[in-house]
Coordinates of C-alpha atoms and ligand atoms in Angstrom, one line a residue:
X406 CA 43.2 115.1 53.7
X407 CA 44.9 118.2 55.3
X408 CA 48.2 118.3 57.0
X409 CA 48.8 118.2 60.6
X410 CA 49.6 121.6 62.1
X411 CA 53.6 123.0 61.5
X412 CA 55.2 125.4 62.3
X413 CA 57.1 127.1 59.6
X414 CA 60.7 129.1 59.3
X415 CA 62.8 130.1 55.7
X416 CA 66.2 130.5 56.3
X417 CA 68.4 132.8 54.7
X418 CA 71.4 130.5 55.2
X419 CA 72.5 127.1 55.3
X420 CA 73.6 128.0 58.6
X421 CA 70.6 129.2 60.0
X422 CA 68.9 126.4 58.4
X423 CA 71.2 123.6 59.9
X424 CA 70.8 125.9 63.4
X425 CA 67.1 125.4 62.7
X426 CA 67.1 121.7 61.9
X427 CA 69.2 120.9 65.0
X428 CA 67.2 123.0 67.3
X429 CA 63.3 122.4 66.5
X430 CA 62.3 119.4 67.6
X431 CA 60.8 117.0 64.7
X432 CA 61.9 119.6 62.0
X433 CA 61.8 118.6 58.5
X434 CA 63.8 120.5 55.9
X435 CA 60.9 121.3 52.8
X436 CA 62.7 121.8 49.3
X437 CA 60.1 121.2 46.3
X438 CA 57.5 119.0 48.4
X439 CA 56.8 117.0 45.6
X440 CA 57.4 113.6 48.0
X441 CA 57.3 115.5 51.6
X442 CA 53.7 117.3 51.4
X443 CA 51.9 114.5 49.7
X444 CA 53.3 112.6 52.8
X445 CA 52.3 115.0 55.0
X446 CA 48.6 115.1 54.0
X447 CA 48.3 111.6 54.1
X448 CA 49.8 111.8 57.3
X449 CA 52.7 109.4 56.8
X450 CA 54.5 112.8 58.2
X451 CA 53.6 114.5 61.0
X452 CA 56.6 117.4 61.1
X453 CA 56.0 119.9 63.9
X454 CA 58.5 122.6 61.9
X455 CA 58.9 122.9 58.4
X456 CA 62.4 124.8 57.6
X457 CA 61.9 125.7 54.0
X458 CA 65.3 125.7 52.2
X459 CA 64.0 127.6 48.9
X460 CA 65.4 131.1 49.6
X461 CA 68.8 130.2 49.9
X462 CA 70.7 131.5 46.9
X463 CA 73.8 128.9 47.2
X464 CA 72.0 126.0 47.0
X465 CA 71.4 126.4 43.4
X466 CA 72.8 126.1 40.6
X467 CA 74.9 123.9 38.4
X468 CA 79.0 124.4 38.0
X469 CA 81.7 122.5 36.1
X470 CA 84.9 121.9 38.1
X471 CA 87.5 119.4 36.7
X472 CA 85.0 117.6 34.8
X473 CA 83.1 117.1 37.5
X474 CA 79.3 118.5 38.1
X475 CA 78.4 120.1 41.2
X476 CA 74.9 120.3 41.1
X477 CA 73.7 122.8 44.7
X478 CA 70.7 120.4 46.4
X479 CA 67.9 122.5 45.2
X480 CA 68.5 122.3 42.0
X481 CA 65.4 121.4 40.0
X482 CA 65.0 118.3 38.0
X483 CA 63.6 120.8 35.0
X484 CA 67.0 122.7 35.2
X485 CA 69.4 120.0 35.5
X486 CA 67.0 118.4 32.3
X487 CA 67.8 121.5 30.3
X488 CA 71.6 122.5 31.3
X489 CA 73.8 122.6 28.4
X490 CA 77.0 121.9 31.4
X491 CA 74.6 118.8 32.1
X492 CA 74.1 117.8 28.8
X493 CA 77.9 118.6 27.2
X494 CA 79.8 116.1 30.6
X495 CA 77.1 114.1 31.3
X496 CA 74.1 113.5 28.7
X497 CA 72.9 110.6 31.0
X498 CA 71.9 112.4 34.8
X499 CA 70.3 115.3 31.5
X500 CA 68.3 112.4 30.3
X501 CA 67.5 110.8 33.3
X502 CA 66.0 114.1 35.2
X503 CA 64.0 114.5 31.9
X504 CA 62.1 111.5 32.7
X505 CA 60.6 112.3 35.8
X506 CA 57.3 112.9 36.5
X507 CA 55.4 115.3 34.8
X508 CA 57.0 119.3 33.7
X509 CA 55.5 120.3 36.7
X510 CA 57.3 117.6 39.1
X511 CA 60.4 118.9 37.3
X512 CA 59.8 122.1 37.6
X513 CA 59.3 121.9 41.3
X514 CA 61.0 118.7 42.6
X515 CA 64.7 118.8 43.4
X516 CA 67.9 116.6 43.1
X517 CA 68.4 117.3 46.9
X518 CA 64.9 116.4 47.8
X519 CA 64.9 113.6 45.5
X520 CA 68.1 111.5 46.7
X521 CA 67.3 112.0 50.9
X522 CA 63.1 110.7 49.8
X523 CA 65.3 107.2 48.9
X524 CA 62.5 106.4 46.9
X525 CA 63.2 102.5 45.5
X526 CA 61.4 103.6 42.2
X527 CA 62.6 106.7 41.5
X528 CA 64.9 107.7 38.3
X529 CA 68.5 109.9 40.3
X530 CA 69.6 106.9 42.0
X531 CA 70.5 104.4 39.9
X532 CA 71.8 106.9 37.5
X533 CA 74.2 108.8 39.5
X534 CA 75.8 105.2 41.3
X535 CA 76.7 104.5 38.0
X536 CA 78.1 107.2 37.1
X537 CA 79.9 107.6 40.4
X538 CA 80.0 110.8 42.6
X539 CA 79.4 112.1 46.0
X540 CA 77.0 114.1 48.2
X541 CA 78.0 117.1 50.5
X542 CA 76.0 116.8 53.5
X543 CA 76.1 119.9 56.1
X544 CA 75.5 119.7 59.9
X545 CA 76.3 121.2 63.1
X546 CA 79.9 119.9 62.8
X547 CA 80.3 120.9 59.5
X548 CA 80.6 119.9 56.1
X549 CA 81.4 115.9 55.4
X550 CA 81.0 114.0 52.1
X551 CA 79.0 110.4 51.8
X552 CA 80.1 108.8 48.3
X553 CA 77.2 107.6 46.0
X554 CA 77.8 104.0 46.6
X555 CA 77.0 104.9 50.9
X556 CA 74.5 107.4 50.5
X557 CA 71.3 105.0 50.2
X558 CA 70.8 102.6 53.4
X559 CA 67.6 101.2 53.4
X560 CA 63.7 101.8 51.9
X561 CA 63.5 105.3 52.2
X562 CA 66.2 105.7 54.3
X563 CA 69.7 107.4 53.9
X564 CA 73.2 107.8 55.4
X565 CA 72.1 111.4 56.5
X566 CA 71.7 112.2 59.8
X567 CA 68.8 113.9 60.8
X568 CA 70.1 116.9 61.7
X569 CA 72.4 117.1 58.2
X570 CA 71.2 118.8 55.1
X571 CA 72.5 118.1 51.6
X572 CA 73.8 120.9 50.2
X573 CA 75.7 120.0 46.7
X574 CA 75.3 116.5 44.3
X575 CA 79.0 116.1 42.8
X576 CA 78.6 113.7 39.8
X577 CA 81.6 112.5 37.9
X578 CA 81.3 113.6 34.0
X579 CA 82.7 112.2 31.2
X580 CA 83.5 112.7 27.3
X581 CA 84.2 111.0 23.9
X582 CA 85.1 107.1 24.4
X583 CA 82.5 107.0 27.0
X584 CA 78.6 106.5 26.8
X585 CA 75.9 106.6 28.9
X586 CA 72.5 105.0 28.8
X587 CA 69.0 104.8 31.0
X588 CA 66.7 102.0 29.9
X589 CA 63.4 101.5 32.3
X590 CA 60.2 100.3 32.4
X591 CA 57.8 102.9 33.9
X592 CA 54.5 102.3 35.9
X593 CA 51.9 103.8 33.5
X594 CA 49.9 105.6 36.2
X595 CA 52.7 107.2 37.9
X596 CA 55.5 107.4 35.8
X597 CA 58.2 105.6 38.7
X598 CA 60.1 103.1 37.9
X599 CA 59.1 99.4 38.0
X600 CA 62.9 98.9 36.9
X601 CA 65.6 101.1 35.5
X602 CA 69.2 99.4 34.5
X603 CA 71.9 102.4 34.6
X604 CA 74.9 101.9 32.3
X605 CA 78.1 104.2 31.6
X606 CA 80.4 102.5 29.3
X607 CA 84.1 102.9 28.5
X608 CA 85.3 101.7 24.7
X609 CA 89.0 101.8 24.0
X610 CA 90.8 99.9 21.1
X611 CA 87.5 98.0 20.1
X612 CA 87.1 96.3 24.2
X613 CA 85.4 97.6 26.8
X614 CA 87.8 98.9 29.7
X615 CA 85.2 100.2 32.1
X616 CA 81.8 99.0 32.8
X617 CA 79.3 100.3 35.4
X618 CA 75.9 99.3 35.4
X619 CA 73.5 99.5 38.5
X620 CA 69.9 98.1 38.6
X621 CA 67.1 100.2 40.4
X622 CA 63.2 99.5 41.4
X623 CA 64.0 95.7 42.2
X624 CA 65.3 96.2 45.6
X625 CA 65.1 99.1 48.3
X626 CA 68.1 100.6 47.3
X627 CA 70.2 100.6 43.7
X628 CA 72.1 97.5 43.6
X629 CA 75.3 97.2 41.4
X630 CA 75.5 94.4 38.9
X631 CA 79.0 93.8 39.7
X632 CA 78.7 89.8 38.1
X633 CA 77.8 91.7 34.6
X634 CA 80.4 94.9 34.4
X635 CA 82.8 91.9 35.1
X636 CA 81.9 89.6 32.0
X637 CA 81.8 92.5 29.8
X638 CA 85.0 94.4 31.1
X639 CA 88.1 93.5 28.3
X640 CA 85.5 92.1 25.7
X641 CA 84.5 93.9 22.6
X642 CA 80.8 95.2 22.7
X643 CA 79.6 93.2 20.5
X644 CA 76.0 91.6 20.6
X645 CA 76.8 88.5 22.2
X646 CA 78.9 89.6 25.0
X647 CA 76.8 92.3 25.7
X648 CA 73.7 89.1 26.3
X649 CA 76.0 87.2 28.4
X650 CA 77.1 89.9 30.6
X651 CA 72.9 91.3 31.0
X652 CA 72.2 87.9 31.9
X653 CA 74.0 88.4 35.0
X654 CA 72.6 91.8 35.6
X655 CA 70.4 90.3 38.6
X656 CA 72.8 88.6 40.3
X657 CA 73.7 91.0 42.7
X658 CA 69.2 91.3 43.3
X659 CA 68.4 88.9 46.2
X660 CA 64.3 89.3 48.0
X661 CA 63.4 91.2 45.5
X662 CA 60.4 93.9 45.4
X663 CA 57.2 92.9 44.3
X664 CA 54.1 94.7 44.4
X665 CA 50.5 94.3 42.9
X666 CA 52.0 95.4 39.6
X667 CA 55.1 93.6 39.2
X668 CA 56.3 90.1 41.1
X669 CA 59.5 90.1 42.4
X670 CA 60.2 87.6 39.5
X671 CA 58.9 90.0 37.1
X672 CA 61.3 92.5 38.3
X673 CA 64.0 89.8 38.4
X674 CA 63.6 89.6 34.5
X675 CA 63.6 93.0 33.6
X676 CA 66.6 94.0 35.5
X677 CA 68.4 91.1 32.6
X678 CA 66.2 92.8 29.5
X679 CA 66.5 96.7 30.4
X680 CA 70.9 95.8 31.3
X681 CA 70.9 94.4 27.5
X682 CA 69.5 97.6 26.3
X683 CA 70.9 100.4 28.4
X684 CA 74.6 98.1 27.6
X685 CA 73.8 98.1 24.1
X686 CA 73.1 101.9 23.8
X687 CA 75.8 102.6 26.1
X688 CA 78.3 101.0 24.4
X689 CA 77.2 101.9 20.7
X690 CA 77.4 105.7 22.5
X691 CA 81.0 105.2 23.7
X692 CA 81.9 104.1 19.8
Ligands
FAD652 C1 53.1 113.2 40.6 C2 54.5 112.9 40.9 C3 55.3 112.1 40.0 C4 56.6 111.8 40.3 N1 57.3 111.0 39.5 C5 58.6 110.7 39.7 C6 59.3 109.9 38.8 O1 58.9 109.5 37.8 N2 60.6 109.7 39.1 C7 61.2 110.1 40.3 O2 62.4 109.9 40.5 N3 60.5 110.9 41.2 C8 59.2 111.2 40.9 N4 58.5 112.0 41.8 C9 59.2 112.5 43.0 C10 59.8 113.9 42.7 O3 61.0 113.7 42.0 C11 60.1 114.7 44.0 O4 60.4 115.9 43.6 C12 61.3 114.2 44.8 O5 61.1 112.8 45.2 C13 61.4 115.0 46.1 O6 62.0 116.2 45.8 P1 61.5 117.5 46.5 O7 62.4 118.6 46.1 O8 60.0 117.7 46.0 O9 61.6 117.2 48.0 P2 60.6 117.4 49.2 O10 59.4 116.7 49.0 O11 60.6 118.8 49.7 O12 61.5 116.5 50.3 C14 61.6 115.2 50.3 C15 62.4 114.7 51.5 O13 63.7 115.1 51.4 C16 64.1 115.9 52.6 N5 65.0 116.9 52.0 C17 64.7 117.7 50.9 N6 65.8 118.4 50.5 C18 66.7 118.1 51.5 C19 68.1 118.6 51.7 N7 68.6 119.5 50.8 N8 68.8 118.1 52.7 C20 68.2 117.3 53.6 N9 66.9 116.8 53.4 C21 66.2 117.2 52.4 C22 62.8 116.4 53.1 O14 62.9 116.7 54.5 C23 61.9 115.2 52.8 O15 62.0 114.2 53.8 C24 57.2 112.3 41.5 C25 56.4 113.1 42.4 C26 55.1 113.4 42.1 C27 54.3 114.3 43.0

């Protein structure tokens, strides 16, 4: 099927663009069109202006400030797979944009355009609510920051207005004493999550002092398993705590998903099995 007609403008600027977005009526901001053109042609989209954000120098690229990543919105999945920044303060958002679709996804599809899509299956969300951070949206009235745990409102939906555009990802990093781990269970035809369990774990004198662990692909948005970072905070990461504390990794899940391929039940389960193994890995990571 072919798209409905557009018009189309590239910006040189993020001011021009947000001048753009807030002026054109029905305006969509295009950044890799990996989720927006597909839409488009199957006419789940209908923009009447396309502002195509690609030319604008300052949206990419990847900096380290106070170990902290600021990751500029279009910013592909294949370059924030490959940084050495990425992989050196935060191994798990390296490993997580690795998974992704295909080389070309990654090569075309962006963090920016990845996190405003809100897709319940896909791989940034659940990763970087664990890890903790922010995104810098920018709009007529200027620059404002949503945290992380804000950003995602509903299926496919975000906190961003429409007349905002994401500019920067800031993800906390993090070094020795600390592991991260992604453990999911991928659709075979797509590659999208059925479930992914997030986990970024703290070991200090043989206990765990921080646990985070977020669940995604069983509801519309990541859900924190707040019952399960609890149980397992101030115990030592052994085997058995680890279990108890997964088997409350879907206690925070209520209506789950379910689809043709997986029952909401079915996702129920494997938000318990993938927290035991992104906890285990996490932990042993930390040690
Ligand atoms: C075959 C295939 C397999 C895929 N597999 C996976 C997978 O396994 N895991 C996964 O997570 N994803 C997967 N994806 C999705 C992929 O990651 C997309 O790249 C991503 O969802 C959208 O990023 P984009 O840069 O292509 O954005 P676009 O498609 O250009 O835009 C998506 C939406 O975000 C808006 N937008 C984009 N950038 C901004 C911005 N800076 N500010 C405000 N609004 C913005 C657009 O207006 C649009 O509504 C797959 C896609 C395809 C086609």
């Amino acid at each position: 099927m072919f798209a409905a007609n557009f018009d189309y403008y590239r910006p040189a600027t993020v001011a021009e663009a947000v001048q753009l977005l807030s002026t054109k009526e029905n305006a969509k901001i295009l950044a890799g069109g990996h989720s927006l053109i597909p839409a488009m042609k199957y006419r789940l989209a209908q923009p009447s202006a396309l502002i195509d954000i690609g030319r604008i120098p300052e949206l990419s690229g990847i900096r380290v400030e106070g170990g902290k990543l600021r990751i500029g919105a279009m910013t592909t999945h294949a370059a924030i797979a490959a940084s050495a920044d990425v992989k050196a303060h935060c191994p798990l958002l390296a490993e997580a944009a690795d998974k992704i679709g295909d080389q070309m996804v990654r090569n075309r599809g962006t963090i920016g355009g990845a996190i405003v899509h809100a897709d319940p299956a896909a791989d940034y969300p659940p990763n970087l609510l664990a890890l903790g951070g922010s995104v810098t949206a920018v709009g007529p009235n200027g620059s404002r920051t949503i945290d992380f745990a804000g950003f995602w409102t509903d299926l496919f939906t975000t906190a961003l207005a429409p007349n905002e555009i994401v500019t920067e990802v800031t993800v906390n990093g993090y070094g020795k004493g600390t592991g991260g781990a992604y453990a999911d269970l991928q659709h075979p035809a797509s590659g999208y999550i059925v479930v992914g369990a997030s986990a970024v774990v703290t070991v200090a004198n043989g206990v765990c002092s921080k646990v985070s662990l977020v669940i995604g692909g069983a509801t519309p948005n990541p859900v924190r398993a707040s019952a399960a970072e609890a149980a397992l905070t101030g115990k030592a990461p052994t085997a058995e705590n680890i279990a108890a504390a997964a088997a409350l990794a879907a206690n925070g899940i209520s209506n789950p998903i379910g689809d043709s391929f997986a029952s909401g039940d079915y996702r129920v389960h494997l938000a318990k099995v993938l927290a035991k193994r992104a906890l285990t890995q996490a932990a042993a990571r930390a040690q």
